[in-house]
XYZ file of C-alpha atoms in Angstrom:
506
model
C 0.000 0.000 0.000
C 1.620 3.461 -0.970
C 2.180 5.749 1.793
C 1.802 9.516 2.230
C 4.088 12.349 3.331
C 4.250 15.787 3.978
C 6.667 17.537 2.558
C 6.657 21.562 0.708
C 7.883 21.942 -2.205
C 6.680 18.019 -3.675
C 4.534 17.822 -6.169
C 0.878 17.080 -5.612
C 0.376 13.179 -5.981
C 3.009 12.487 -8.214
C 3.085 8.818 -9.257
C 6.675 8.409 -11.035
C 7.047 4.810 -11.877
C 10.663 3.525 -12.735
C 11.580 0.425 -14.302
C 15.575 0.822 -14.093
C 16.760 -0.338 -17.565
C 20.292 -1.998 -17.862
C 23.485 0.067 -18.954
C 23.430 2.140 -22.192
C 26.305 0.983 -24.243
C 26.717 3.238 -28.067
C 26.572 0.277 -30.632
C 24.302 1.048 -33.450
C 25.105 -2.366 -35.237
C 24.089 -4.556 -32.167
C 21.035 -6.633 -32.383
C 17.745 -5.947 -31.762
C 16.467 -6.742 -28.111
C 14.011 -9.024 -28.426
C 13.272 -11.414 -25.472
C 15.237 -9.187 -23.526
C 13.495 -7.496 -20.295
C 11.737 -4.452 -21.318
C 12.112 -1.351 -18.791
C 9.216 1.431 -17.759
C 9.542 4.761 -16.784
C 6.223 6.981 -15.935
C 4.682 10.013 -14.234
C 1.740 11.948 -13.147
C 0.604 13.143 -16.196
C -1.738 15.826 -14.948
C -0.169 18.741 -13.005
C -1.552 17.720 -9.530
C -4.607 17.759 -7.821
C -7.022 20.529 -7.066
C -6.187 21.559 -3.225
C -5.855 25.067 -0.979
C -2.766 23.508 0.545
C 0.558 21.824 -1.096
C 2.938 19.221 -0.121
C 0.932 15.926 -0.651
C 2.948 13.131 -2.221
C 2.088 9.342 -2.841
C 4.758 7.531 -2.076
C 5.088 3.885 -3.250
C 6.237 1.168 -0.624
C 9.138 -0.938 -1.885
C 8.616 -4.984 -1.951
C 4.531 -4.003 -2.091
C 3.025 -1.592 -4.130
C 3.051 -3.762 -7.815
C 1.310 -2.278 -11.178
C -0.189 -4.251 -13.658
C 1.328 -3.930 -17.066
C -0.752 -5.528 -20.480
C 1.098 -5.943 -23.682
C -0.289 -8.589 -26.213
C 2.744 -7.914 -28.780
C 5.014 -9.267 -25.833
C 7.346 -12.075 -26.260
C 6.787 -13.220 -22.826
C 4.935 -12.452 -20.000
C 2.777 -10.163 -21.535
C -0.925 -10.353 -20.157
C -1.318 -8.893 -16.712
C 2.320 -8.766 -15.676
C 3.113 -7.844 -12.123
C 6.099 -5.333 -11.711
C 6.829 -4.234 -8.360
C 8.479 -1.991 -6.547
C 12.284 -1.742 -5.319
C 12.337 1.271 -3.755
C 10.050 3.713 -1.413
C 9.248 7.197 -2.389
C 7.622 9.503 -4.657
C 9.378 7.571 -7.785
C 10.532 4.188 -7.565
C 12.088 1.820 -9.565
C 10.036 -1.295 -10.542
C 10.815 -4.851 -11.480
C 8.672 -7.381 -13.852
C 9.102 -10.371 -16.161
C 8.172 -8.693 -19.547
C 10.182 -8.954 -22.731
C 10.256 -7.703 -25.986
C 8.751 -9.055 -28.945
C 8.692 -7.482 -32.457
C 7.520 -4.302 -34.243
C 5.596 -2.064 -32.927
C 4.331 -2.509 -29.120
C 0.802 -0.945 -27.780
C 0.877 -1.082 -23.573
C -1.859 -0.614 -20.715
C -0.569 -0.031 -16.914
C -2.838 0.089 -13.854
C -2.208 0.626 -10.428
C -3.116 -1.541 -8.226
C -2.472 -4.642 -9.859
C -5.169 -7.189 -9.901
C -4.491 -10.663 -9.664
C -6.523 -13.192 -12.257
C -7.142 -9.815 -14.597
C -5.787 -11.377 -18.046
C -6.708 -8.918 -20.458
C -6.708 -5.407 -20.843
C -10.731 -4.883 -21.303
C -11.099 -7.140 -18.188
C -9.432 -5.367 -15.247
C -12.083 -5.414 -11.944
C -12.166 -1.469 -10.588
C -13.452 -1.204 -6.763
C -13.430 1.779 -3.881
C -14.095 0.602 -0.468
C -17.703 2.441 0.673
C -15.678 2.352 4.410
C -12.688 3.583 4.840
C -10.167 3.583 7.463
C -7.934 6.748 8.603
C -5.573 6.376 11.814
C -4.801 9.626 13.704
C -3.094 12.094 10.971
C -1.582 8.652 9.365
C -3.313 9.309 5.633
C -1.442 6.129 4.029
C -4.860 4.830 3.502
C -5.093 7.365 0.195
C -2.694 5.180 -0.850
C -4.290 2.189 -1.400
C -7.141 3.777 -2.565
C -6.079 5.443 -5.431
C -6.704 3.854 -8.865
C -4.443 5.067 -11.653
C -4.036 4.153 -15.359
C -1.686 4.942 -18.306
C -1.380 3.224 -21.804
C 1.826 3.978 -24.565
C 3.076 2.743 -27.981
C 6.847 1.973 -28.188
C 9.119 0.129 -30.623
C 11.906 -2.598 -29.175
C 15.935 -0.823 -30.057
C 18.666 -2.642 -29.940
C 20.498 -4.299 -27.048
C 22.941 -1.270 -27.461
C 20.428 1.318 -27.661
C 17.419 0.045 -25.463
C 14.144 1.640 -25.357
C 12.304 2.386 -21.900
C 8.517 2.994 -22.677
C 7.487 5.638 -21.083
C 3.585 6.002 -19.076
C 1.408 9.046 -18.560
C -1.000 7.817 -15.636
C -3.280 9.390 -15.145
C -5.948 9.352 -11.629
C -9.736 7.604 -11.886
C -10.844 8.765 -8.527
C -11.367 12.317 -6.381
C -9.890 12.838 -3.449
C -11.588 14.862 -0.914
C -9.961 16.284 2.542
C -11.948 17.387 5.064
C -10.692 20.049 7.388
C -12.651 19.977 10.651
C -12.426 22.580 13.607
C -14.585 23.090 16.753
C -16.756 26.216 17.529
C -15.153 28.364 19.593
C -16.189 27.721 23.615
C -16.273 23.652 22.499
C -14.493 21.355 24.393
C -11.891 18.904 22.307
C -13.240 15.937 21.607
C -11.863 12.567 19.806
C -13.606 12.237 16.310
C -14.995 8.493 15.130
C -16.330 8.889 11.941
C -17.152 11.249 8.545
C -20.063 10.177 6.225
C -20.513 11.908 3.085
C -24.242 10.933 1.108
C -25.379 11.775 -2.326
C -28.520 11.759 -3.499
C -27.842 11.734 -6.866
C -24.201 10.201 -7.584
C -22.727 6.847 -6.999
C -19.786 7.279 -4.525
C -17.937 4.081 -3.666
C -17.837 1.104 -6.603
C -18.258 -2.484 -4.900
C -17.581 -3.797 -8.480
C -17.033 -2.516 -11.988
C -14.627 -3.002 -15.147
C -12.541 -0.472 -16.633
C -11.021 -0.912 -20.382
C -7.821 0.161 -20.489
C -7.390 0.195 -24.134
C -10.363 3.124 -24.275
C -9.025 6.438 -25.141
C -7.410 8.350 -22.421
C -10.536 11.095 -21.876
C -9.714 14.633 -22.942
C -9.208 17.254 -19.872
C -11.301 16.779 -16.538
C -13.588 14.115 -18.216
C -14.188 10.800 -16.364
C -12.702 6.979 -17.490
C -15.489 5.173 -18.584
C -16.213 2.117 -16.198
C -18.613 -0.760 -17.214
C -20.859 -3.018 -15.283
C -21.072 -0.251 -12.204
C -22.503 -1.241 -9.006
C -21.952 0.894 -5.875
C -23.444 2.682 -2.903
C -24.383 7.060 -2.667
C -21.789 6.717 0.963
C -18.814 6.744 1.682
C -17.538 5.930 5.527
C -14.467 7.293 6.763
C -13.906 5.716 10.246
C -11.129 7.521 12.027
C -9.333 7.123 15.011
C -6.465 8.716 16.859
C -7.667 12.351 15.480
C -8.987 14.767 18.126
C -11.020 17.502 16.982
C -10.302 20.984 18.839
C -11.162 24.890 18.364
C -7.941 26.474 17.899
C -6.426 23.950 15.435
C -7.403 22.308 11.900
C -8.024 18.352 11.854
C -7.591 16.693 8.650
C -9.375 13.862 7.074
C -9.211 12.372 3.561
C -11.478 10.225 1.736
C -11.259 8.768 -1.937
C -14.692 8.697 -3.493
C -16.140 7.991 -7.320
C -15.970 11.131 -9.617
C -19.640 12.277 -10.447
C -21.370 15.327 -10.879
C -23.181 17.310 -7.862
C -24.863 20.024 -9.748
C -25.535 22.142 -6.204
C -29.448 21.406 -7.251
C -31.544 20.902 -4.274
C -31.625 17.350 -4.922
C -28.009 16.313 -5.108
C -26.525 18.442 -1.882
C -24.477 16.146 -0.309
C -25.203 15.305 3.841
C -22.098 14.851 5.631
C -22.380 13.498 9.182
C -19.606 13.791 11.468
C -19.428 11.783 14.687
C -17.428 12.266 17.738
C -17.566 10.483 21.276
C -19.435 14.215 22.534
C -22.029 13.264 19.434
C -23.097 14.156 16.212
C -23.326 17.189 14.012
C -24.899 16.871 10.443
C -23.805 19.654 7.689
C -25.456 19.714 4.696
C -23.158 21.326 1.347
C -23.842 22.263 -1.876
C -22.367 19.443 -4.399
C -20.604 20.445 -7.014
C -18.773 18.374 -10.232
C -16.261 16.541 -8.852
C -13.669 15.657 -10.999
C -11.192 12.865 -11.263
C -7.568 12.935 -10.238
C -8.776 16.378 -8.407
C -8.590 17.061 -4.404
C -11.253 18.961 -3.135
C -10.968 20.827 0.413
C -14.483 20.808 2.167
C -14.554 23.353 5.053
C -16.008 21.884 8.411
C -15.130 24.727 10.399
C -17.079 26.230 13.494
C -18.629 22.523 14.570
C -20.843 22.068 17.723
C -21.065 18.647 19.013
C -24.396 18.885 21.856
C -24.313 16.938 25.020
C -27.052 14.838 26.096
C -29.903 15.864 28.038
C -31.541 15.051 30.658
C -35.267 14.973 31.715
C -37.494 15.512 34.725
C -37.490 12.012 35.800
C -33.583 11.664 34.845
C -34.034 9.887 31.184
C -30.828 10.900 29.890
C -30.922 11.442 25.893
C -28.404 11.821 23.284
C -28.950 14.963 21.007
C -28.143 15.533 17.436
C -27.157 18.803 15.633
C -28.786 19.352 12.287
C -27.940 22.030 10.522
C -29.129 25.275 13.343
C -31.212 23.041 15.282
C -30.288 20.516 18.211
C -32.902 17.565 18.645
C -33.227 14.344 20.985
C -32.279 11.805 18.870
C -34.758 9.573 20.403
C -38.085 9.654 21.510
C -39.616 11.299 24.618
C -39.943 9.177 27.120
C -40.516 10.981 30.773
C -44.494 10.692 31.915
C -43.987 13.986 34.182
C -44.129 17.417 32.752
C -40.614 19.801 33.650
C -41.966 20.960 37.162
C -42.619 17.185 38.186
C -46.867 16.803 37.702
C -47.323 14.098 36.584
C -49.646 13.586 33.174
C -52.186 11.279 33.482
C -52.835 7.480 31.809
C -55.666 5.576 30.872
C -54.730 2.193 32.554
C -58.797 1.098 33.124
C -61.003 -0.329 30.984
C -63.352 2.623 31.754
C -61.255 5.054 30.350
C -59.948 3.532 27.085
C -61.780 5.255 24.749
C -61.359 9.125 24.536
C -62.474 9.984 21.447
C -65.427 12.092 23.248
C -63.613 13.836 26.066
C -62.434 17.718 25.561
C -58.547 18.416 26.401
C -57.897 14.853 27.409
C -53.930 15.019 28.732
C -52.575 11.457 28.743
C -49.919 9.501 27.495
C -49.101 5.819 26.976
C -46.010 3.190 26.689
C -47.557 1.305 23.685
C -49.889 -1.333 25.005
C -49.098 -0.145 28.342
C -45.756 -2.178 28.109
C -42.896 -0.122 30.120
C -40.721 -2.199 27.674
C -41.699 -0.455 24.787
C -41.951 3.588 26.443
C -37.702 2.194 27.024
C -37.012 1.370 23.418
C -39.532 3.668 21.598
C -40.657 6.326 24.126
C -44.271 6.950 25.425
C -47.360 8.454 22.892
C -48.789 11.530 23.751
C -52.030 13.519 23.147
C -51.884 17.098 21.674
C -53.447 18.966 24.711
C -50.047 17.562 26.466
C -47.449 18.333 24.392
C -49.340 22.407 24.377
C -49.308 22.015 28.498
C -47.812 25.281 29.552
C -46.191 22.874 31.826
C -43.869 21.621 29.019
C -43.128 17.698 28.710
C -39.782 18.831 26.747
C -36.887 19.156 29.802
C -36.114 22.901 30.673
C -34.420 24.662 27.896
C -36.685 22.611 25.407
C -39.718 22.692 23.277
C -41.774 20.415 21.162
C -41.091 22.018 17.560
C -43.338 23.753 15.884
C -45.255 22.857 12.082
C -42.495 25.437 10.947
C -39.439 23.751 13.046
C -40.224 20.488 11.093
C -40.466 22.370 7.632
C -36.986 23.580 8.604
C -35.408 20.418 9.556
C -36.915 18.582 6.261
C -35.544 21.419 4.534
C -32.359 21.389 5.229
C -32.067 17.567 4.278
C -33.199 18.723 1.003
C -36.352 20.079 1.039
C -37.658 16.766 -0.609
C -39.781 15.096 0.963
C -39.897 12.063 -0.852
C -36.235 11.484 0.368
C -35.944 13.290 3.931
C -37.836 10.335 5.720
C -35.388 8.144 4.633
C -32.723 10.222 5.764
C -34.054 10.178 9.371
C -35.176 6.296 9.809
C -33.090 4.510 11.516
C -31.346 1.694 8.991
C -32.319 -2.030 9.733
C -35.720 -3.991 10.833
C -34.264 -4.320 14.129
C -37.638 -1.403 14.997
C -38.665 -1.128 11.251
C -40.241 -4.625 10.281
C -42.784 -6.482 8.336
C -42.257 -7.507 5.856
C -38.306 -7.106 6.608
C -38.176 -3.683 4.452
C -36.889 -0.334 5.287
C -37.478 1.904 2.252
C -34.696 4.347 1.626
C -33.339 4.922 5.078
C -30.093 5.631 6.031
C -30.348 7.357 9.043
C -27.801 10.235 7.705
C -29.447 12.591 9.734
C -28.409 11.008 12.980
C -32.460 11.501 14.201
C -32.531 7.355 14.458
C -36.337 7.409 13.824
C -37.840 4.561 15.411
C -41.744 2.859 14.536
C -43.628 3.546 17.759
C -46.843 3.448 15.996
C -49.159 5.227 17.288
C -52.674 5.227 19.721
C -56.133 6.160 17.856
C -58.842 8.045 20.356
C -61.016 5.053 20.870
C -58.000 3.401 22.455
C -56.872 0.959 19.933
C -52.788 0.748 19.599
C -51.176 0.068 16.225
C -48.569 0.535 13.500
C -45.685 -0.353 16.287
C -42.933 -1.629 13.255
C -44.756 -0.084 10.497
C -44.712 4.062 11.195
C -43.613 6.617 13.074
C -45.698 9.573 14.034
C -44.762 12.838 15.962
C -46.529 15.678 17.020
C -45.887 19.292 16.181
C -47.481 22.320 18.715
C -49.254 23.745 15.905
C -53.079 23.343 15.675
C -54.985 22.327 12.192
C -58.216 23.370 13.629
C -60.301 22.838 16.382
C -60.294 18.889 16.816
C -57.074 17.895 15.084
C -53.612 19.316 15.120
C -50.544 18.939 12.587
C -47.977 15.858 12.900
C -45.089 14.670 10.654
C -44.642 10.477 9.961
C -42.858 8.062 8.728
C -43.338 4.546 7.571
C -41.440 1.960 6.892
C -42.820 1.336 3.045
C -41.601 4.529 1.803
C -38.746 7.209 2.141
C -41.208 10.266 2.635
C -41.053 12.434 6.086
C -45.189 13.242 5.560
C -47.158 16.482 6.738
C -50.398 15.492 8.089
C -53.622 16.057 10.703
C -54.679 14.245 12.904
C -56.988 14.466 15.971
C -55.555 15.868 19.134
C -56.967 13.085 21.120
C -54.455 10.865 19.601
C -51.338 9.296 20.923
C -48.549 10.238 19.441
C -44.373 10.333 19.806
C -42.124 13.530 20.727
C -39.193 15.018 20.126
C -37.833 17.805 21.741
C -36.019 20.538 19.994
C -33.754 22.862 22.022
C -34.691 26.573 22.424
């Protein structure tokens, strides 16, 4: 796996492959060299990569890092032929088994070399959809970082050998990440960076790329056949604190593709950190190939958890300006410790006809289930002057939903997904979970729900939350979820239902 150094005045990425060829001797009448080994030179044929900062070199690892060279008009060796590395640094000399043959010779180089790949239209493409980054260690870039060159070259003499020389030229993006704390935020060690696209493939878990295609003209991508891949990328890190009086670093290879910076292809990144999670949402733009892109993270708030009334401690999420629980409400006393009342009696079941009822429910009065999925609510509780949220919180508004859909793209045939937690672990039957990734960090669960006349349902199947904000006189509006579909809904329903919170902080 190539490694990666700092250093100033190197040049961006170079990739200078050297095949050392033997001694030069000057004899113009000596034979011509066929069978005999044939050497490679090569470089970075674009100038570097795009980047605010300098100083980022590959460097190849001797006895590891191999490339595989194709050459059908070979006299030996000439399909797929490993040549690896002798020495460490940003250009190397390699060693292979290739030898010349006759006339004119067409050759196709690759980096990293694939074992079993026997022709040049063949060669299996992949990027990892997790990657792995260790403190400010980026070797992982490395190994990540498919290249390709291709060359014509005639065999000389034995006197006057010929060392074919290869352009390569980068398939993938690189982006780096530079992450710093808000100011007033303690330091905290960072876990992971997840980067989602709506629109664009990021990570390949298989595809072919034909080397003998013509090399594309400027910033245009390699074409790559039989695609299949994922719209994430994972960068788990560890060893790399996060603090806000210094820049953090992270890197991550993805697929080049096009982010227009339409509302539909912003791209969600979601950073976690042992103090939480923050999710920040940036315009996408074309990302092209051997380019390095520097995404500002700068001014990040990681919130603490909370802690309610009757000391249910909750983990919060930041998303975007707003700070949420990222689970459900669970507490059945309001902030200055009355309690709210239940219907545990047969007598009192059905509520359909009472006026202001204000009760709430673990889903079929199972304590279990208020644990995993919180307790369900009517309206006239959540509006208590009382407040259910803990001090310092609120249950959002019709217009604090709008603004957290919004900011996950303002779809709503996509933000649902975004906030579902992934799995059927709490989303089941039949064993689907349409479109969620859980990007968001929100970790929407399916409570179901409680209808007036006191029947309890959709537990697995949806999630429904209530918003303060009255429809009209008998219902009020709410925001669900379901596990058949990726849409984060705006609906009514009536106030004497049961329904999930989540607290938003003031």
């Amino acid at each position: 796996m190539k490694t990666i150094r700092f250093t100033i005045f190197s040049i961006i990425f170079g990739l200078l492959v050297l095949v050392i060829a033997c001694k030069k001797e000057t004899n113009p009448a000596a034979a011509p060299q066929t069978g005999s080994k044939i050497s490679v030179t090569g470089q970075d044929a674009a100038a570097g990569l795009k980047s605010t900062l300098s100083g980022l070199t590959v460097n190849w690892v001797a006895n590891t890092d191999m490339i595989g060279l194709y050459c059908s008009q070979a006299a030996s060796n000439g399909t797929n032929a490993a040549y690896t590395a002798i020495t460490t640094g940003a250009a190397s000399s390699f060693t292979g088994a290739m030898t010349w043959g006759t006339y004119t010779h067409d050759f196709y180089a690759y980096y990293p070399w694939v074992a079993g790949s026997n022709a040049s239209t063949a060669v299996p493409i992949t990027l990892s959809a997790t990657q792995e980054q260790t403190g400010n260690n980026y070797d992982h870039i490395g190994a990540l970082d498919f290249t390709v060159a291709r060359a014509s070259a005639s065999p000389g003499t034995s006197g006057q050998p010929v060392d074919v020389n290869l352009n390569f030229k980068h398939v993938f993006t690189l982006l780096e990440f530079d992450l710093q704390l808000a100011s007033g935020q303690n330091s905290t060690d960072l876990s992971s960076i997840e980067l989602y696209s709506t629109d664009a493939k990021l990570s390949l878990n298989y595809g072919r790329i034909n080397l003998t295609q013509t090399a594309p003209t400027g910033d245009n991508p390699y074409t790559i056949d039989a695609v299949g891949g994922t719209k994430k990328v994972a960068l788990n890190v560890s060893g790399c604190t996060l603090t806000s009086g210094s820049v953090t670093q992270a890197y991550m290879m993805i697929l080049a593709g096009n982010q227009v910076g339409s509302t539909s292809s912003d791209m969600t990144i979601k950073i976690t950190s042992v103090a939480g999670v923050t999710v920040v949402v940036k315009t996408g733009i074309n990302f092209v190939r051997g380019k390095r892109y520097t995404i500002d993270l700068s001014g990040l708030t990681f919130s603490p958890t909370v802690t309610d009334v009757e000391t249910n401690v909750y983990n919060t999420v930041t998303i975007g300006s707003q700070v949420w629980t990222a689970s459900n409400l669970k507490t059945s006393k309001y902030s200055n410790g009355d309690l709210v009342g239940t219907t545990i009696t047969d007598a009192t079941l059905d509520i359909a006809s009472e006026f202001n009822p204000k009760y709430q429910w673990a889903y079929l009065a199972i304590e279990g289930n208020a644990a995993t999925y919180g307790r369900l609510y009517t309206w006239f509780v959540v509006t208590d002057s009382r407040n259910i949220c803990p001090t310092g919180w609120h249950v959002p508004s019709d217009a604090d939903w709008t603004s957290l859909s919004n900011y996950l793209g303002g779809d709503l045939t996509t933000a649902g997904g975004k906030l579902k937690e992934t799995g059927t672990s709490h989303w089941a039957d039949p064993f689907v979970n349409t479109g969620a990734t859980n990007e968001a960090g929100f970790t929407a669960l399916g409570g179901g729900c409680r209808i007036p006349e006191g029947v309890f349902t959709n537990i697995y199947d949806g999630g429904y939350w209530w918003s303060s904000t009255q429809y009209n006189s008998t219902n009020a509006l709410i925001r669900d979820i379901s596990y058949v579909f990726s849409q984060f809904r705006r609906d009514n329903y009536n106030k004497n239902s049961g329904y999930s919170v989540r607290c938003l902080r003031d």
